[in-house]
mmCIF file of C-alpha atoms in Angstrom:
data_model
loop_
_atom_site.group_PDB
_atom_site.id
_atom_site.type_symbol
_atom_site.label_atom_id
_atom_site.label_comp_id
_atom_site.label_asym_id
_atom_site.label_seq_id
_atom_site.Cartn_x
_atom_site.Cartn_y
_atom_site.Cartn_z
ATOM 1 C CA MET A 1 13.412 17.327 -9.476
ATOM 2 C CA ARG A 2 12.929 21.268 -10.647
ATOM 3 C CA ASP A 3 11.319 23.783 -10.457
ATOM 4 C CA HIS A 4 10.244 25.072 -14.485
ATOM 5 C CA PRO A 5 8.689 28.826 -14.347
ATOM 6 C CA ASP A 6 6.161 27.878 -18.251
ATOM 7 C CA ALA A 7 5.628 24.744 -16.370
ATOM 8 C CA ASP A 8 1.356 25.743 -16.712
ATOM 9 C CA ALA A 9 2.050 26.003 -20.688
ATOM 10 C CA GLN A 10 4.032 22.162 -20.836
ATOM 11 C CA LEU A 11 1.570 19.845 -19.105
ATOM 12 C CA PRO A 12 0.054 17.589 -21.052
ATOM 13 C CA PRO A 13 -5.064 16.603 -20.331
ATOM 14 C CA VAL A 14 -3.887 13.300 -19.468
ATOM 15 C CA TRP A 15 -0.033 11.667 -19.178
ATOM 16 C CA LYS A 16 0.289 8.023 -19.687
ATOM 17 C CA GLY A 17 3.191 6.188 -18.409
ATOM 18 C CA ARG A 18 4.047 2.693 -18.736
ATOM 19 C CA ALA A 19 7.461 0.553 -17.360
ATOM 20 C CA THR A 20 7.952 -2.742 -18.138
ATOM 21 C CA ASN A 21 9.979 -5.671 -16.677
ATOM 22 C CA ARG A 22 10.871 -8.048 -19.852
ATOM 23 C CA VAL A 23 12.331 -10.829 -17.183
ATOM 24 C CA GLN A 24 8.254 -11.855 -16.168
ATOM 25 C CA TRP A 25 7.985 -13.258 -19.775
ATOM 26 C CA LEU A 26 10.591 -15.957 -18.816
ATOM 27 C CA PHE A 27 10.089 -16.473 -14.997
ATOM 28 C CA ALA A 28 6.192 -17.481 -17.971
ATOM 29 C CA LEU A 29 8.172 -18.656 -19.584
ATOM 30 C CA VAL A 30 8.906 -21.501 -16.729
ATOM 31 C CA GLY A 31 5.342 -21.163 -16.120
ATOM 32 C CA ALA A 32 4.496 -22.727 -19.895
ATOM 33 C CA ALA A 33 6.536 -25.606 -19.307
ATOM 34 C CA CYS A 34 4.966 -26.333 -16.132
ATOM 35 C CA LEU A 35 1.834 -26.478 -17.968
ATOM 36 C CA ALA A 36 3.454 -28.844 -20.941
ATOM 37 C CA LEU A 37 4.290 -30.889 -18.605
ATOM 38 C CA GLY A 38 1.254 -32.047 -17.037
ATOM 39 C CA ILE A 39 -0.457 -32.320 -20.294
ATOM 40 C CA ALA A 40 2.313 -34.147 -21.809
ATOM 41 C CA LEU A 41 1.709 -36.689 -18.459
ATOM 42 C CA ALA A 42 -1.477 -36.920 -18.770
ATOM 43 C CA VAL A 43 -1.266 -37.547 -22.059
ATOM 44 C CA ASP A 44 0.868 -40.316 -22.838
ATOM 45 C CA SER A 45 1.769 -41.299 -19.289
ATOM 46 C CA ALA A 46 2.938 -44.964 -19.098
ATOM 47 C CA TRP A 47 3.180 -44.718 -14.760
ATOM 48 C CA THR A 48 2.677 -47.913 -13.417
ATOM 49 C CA SER A 49 2.619 -46.857 -10.269
ATOM 50 C CA GLY A 50 -0.568 -46.203 -9.489
ATOM 51 C CA ILE A 51 -3.004 -44.250 -10.638
ATOM 52 C CA ALA A 52 -3.279 -41.860 -7.397
ATOM 53 C CA ALA A 53 0.097 -40.535 -7.956
ATOM 54 C CA LEU A 54 -0.348 -40.033 -12.060
ATOM 55 C CA VAL A 55 -2.994 -37.789 -11.108
ATOM 56 C CA MET A 56 -1.081 -35.503 -8.140
ATOM 57 C CA SER A 57 1.550 -34.668 -10.591
ATOM 58 C CA VAL A 58 -0.961 -33.834 -13.252
ATOM 59 C CA VAL A 59 -2.895 -31.865 -10.889
ATOM 60 C CA GLY A 60 0.578 -30.694 -9.435
ATOM 61 C CA CYS A 61 1.890 -29.608 -12.467
ATOM 62 C CA ILE A 62 -0.791 -28.121 -13.897
ATOM 63 C CA ALA A 63 -2.099 -25.662 -10.668
ATOM 64 C CA ALA A 64 1.687 -24.595 -10.611
ATOM 65 C CA GLY A 65 2.728 -23.849 -14.089
ATOM 66 C CA LEU A 66 -0.693 -21.525 -14.069
ATOM 67 C CA LEU A 67 0.017 -19.920 -11.342
ATOM 68 C CA VAL A 68 3.130 -18.801 -12.122
ATOM 69 C CA LEU A 69 2.145 -18.693 -15.610
ATOM 70 C CA PHE A 70 -0.571 -16.047 -15.078
ATOM 71 C CA GLY A 71 1.219 -14.278 -11.544
ATOM 72 C CA THR A 72 3.715 -13.679 -13.872
ATOM 73 C CA LEU A 73 1.799 -12.076 -17.396
ATOM 74 C CA ALA A 74 -0.316 -9.718 -15.077
ATOM 75 C CA PHE A 75 3.042 -7.753 -14.015
ATOM 76 C CA VAL A 76 4.549 -7.768 -17.193
ATOM 77 C CA HIS A 77 3.897 -4.763 -17.136
ATOM 78 C CA VAL A 78 2.418 -0.961 -15.560
ATOM 79 C CA ASP A 79 -0.119 1.973 -17.190
ATOM 80 C CA LEU A 80 -0.811 4.397 -15.623
ATOM 81 C CA LYS A 81 -3.004 7.499 -16.546
ATOM 82 C CA LEU A 82 -3.086 10.804 -14.986
ATOM 83 C CA ASP A 83 -5.729 12.953 -16.305
ATOM 84 C CA ARG A 84 -7.662 16.082 -14.163
ATOM 85 C CA GLU A 85 -9.401 14.368 -11.576
ATOM 86 C CA CYS A 86 -7.778 10.268 -11.014
ATOM 87 C CA LEU A 87 -4.825 8.747 -11.021
ATOM 88 C CA GLU A 88 -5.097 4.590 -12.731
ATOM 89 C CA VAL A 89 -3.149 2.240 -12.587
ATOM 90 C CA ARG A 90 -3.497 -0.803 -14.442
ATOM 91 C CA CYS A 91 -1.310 -4.239 -14.775
ATOM 92 C CA GLY A 92 -0.744 -6.605 -16.750
ATOM 93 C CA HIS A 93 -2.338 -7.566 -20.091
ATOM 94 C CA MET A 94 -5.344 -7.306 -18.938
ATOM 95 C CA GLY A 95 -5.060 -4.544 -16.936
ATOM 96 C CA LEU A 96 -5.756 -6.082 -13.671
ATOM 97 C CA PRO A 97 -4.948 -5.506 -11.059
ATOM 98 C CA ARG A 98 -6.539 -2.039 -11.600
ATOM 99 C CA ARG A 99 -6.423 0.727 -9.518
ATOM 100 C CA ARG A 100 -8.080 3.979 -9.769
ATOM 101 C CA ILE A 101 -6.900 6.744 -7.148
ATOM 102 C CA PRO A 102 -8.832 10.299 -7.138
ATOM 103 C CA LEU A 103 -6.656 13.188 -7.237
ATOM 104 C CA SER A 104 -8.287 15.016 -4.388
ATOM 105 C CA HIS A 105 -7.568 11.710 -2.296
ATOM 106 C CA VAL A 106 -4.258 12.880 -2.989
ATOM 107 C CA ALA A 107 -1.744 14.939 0.095
ATOM 108 C CA GLY A 108 0.796 14.764 -2.151
ATOM 109 C CA ALA A 109 3.617 13.005 -4.693
ATOM 110 C CA ASP A 110 7.273 12.743 -3.587
ATOM 111 C CA PHE A 111 10.065 11.285 -6.442
ATOM 112 C CA ALA A 112 11.744 8.195 -6.404
ATOM 113 C CA ALA A 113 14.626 7.146 -8.159
ATOM 114 C CA HIS A 114 14.962 4.341 -7.227
ATOM 115 C CA VAL A 115 13.050 1.618 -5.890
ATOM 116 C CA THR A 116 13.258 -2.122 -5.794
ATOM 117 C CA PRO A 117 11.883 -5.377 -5.926
ATOM 118 C CA ARG A 118 14.288 -6.295 -2.137
ATOM 119 C CA GLN A 119 12.017 -3.560 -0.358
ATOM 120 C CA TRP A 120 9.174 -4.481 -1.125
ATOM 121 C CA GLY A 121 9.494 -8.627 -1.007
ATOM 122 C CA GLY A 122 9.424 -9.029 -4.308
ATOM 123 C CA TRP A 123 7.378 -8.269 -8.056
ATOM 124 C CA GLY A 124 3.737 -6.639 -7.635
ATOM 125 C CA TYR A 125 0.886 -5.514 -6.208
ATOM 126 C CA ARG A 126 2.929 -5.214 -2.655
ATOM 127 C CA TRP A 127 1.946 -4.631 0.552
ATOM 128 C CA ARG A 128 3.629 -3.374 3.375
ATOM 129 C CA PRO A 129 2.706 -2.210 6.835
ATOM 130 C CA GLU A 130 5.320 -0.071 7.187
ATOM 131 C CA LYS A 131 5.815 1.086 3.820
ATOM 132 C CA GLY A 132 2.404 1.098 2.087
ATOM 133 C CA THR A 133 1.136 -0.612 -0.905
ATOM 134 C CA ALA A 134 3.070 -0.218 -3.993
ATOM 135 C CA VAL A 135 3.105 -1.654 -8.237
ATOM 136 C CA VAL A 136 6.523 -3.095 -9.204
ATOM 137 C CA VAL A 137 7.567 -4.412 -11.752
ATOM 138 C CA ARG A 138 10.999 -3.544 -11.692
ATOM 139 C CA ARG A 139 14.140 -1.115 -10.711
ATOM 140 C CA GLY A 140 14.582 2.402 -11.607
ATOM 141 C CA GLU A 141 12.267 5.134 -10.886
ATOM 142 C CA GLY A 142 8.482 6.132 -9.207
ATOM 143 C CA ILE A 143 6.209 7.174 -7.506
ATOM 144 C CA VAL A 144 5.156 7.825 -3.979
ATOM 145 C CA LEU A 145 1.694 9.050 -3.537
ATOM 146 C CA ARG A 146 0.519 10.601 -0.133
ATOM 147 C CA LEU A 147 -3.021 10.139 0.369
ATOM 148 C CA TRP A 148 -5.196 11.790 2.835
ATOM 149 C CA ASP A 149 -5.882 9.371 5.162
ATOM 150 C CA GLY A 150 -2.114 8.378 6.238
ATOM 151 C CA HIS A 151 -1.504 5.668 3.657
ATOM 152 C CA THR A 152 0.879 5.255 0.578
ATOM 153 C CA PHE A 153 1.057 4.183 -3.100
ATOM 154 C CA THR A 154 4.260 4.322 -5.023
ATOM 155 C CA ILE A 155 3.928 3.061 -8.836
ATOM 156 C CA THR A 156 7.014 2.476 -10.897
ATOM 157 C CA VAL A 157 6.985 3.856 -13.895
ATOM 158 C CA ASP A 158 8.916 5.590 -16.337
ATOM 159 C CA ASN A 159 9.678 9.508 -16.299
ATOM 160 C CA ALA A 160 8.464 9.395 -13.127
ATOM 161 C CA GLU A 161 9.970 13.018 -12.499
ATOM 162 C CA SER A 162 7.755 14.692 -15.202
ATOM 163 C CA ALA A 163 4.615 12.716 -13.311
ATOM 164 C CA VAL A 164 4.959 13.761 -9.938
ATOM 165 C CA ARG A 165 5.308 17.520 -11.615
ATOM 166 C CA LEU A 166 1.528 17.736 -13.376
ATOM 167 C CA ILE A 167 0.352 15.055 -9.708
ATOM 168 C CA ARG A 168 1.636 18.785 -7.904
ATOM 169 C CA ASP A 169 0.444 20.798 -10.182
ATOM 170 C CA ARG A 170 -2.629 19.844 -10.561
ATOM 171 C CA LEU A 171 -2.998 19.584 -6.058
ATOM 172 C CA ARG A 172 -2.791 23.285 -6.407
ATOM 173 C CA THR A 173 -6.580 23.362 -7.876
ATOM 174 C CA ILE A 174 -8.510 20.507 -5.690
ATOM 175 C CA ARG A 175 -9.104 21.320 -2.764
ATOM 176 C CA PRO A 176 -9.375 17.273 -0.420
ATOM 177 C CA GLY A 177 -12.789 16.148 -0.518
ATOM 178 C CA THR A 178 -13.648 16.631 -3.222
ATOM 179 C CA ALA A 179 -14.032 15.825 -6.694
ATOM 180 C CA GLY A 180 -11.850 17.385 -9.254
#
């Protein structure tokens, strides 16, 4: 991280960042295929082994397809919005899950050059007792927020270094536990 003497003049009132993982679309296609298989079995089935086996196959394929489809689409990308009072993280096209963290709850911010899904146990909204909480949608740079309650929150986002610089600047004017 580099400190710039004229950093105050360069700071935007609202900073927006995003990280995208195009590989998740492949998993979404697998989910859509399972869903289509379940529908095809239900509509056009010549299953002679009994109705119970057919129902279990249809329900299983549809459930697996929906779970994979919606589970992956929720983490195709993450959007981060940082204004003067809070940091807001939204995942996927619907913006869910969503987390809003007031800057008065943030003790500090650090730049992480290499955040990987392997460190967190996969993609998505993650929690690990020894590490804290994270939103990981791809491998790469990220922001690590240290909260006043002792927890950490990590977000993978492009141009994380400028976001950390902005968070640190905003934290100089905010007292812990205040509204802003």
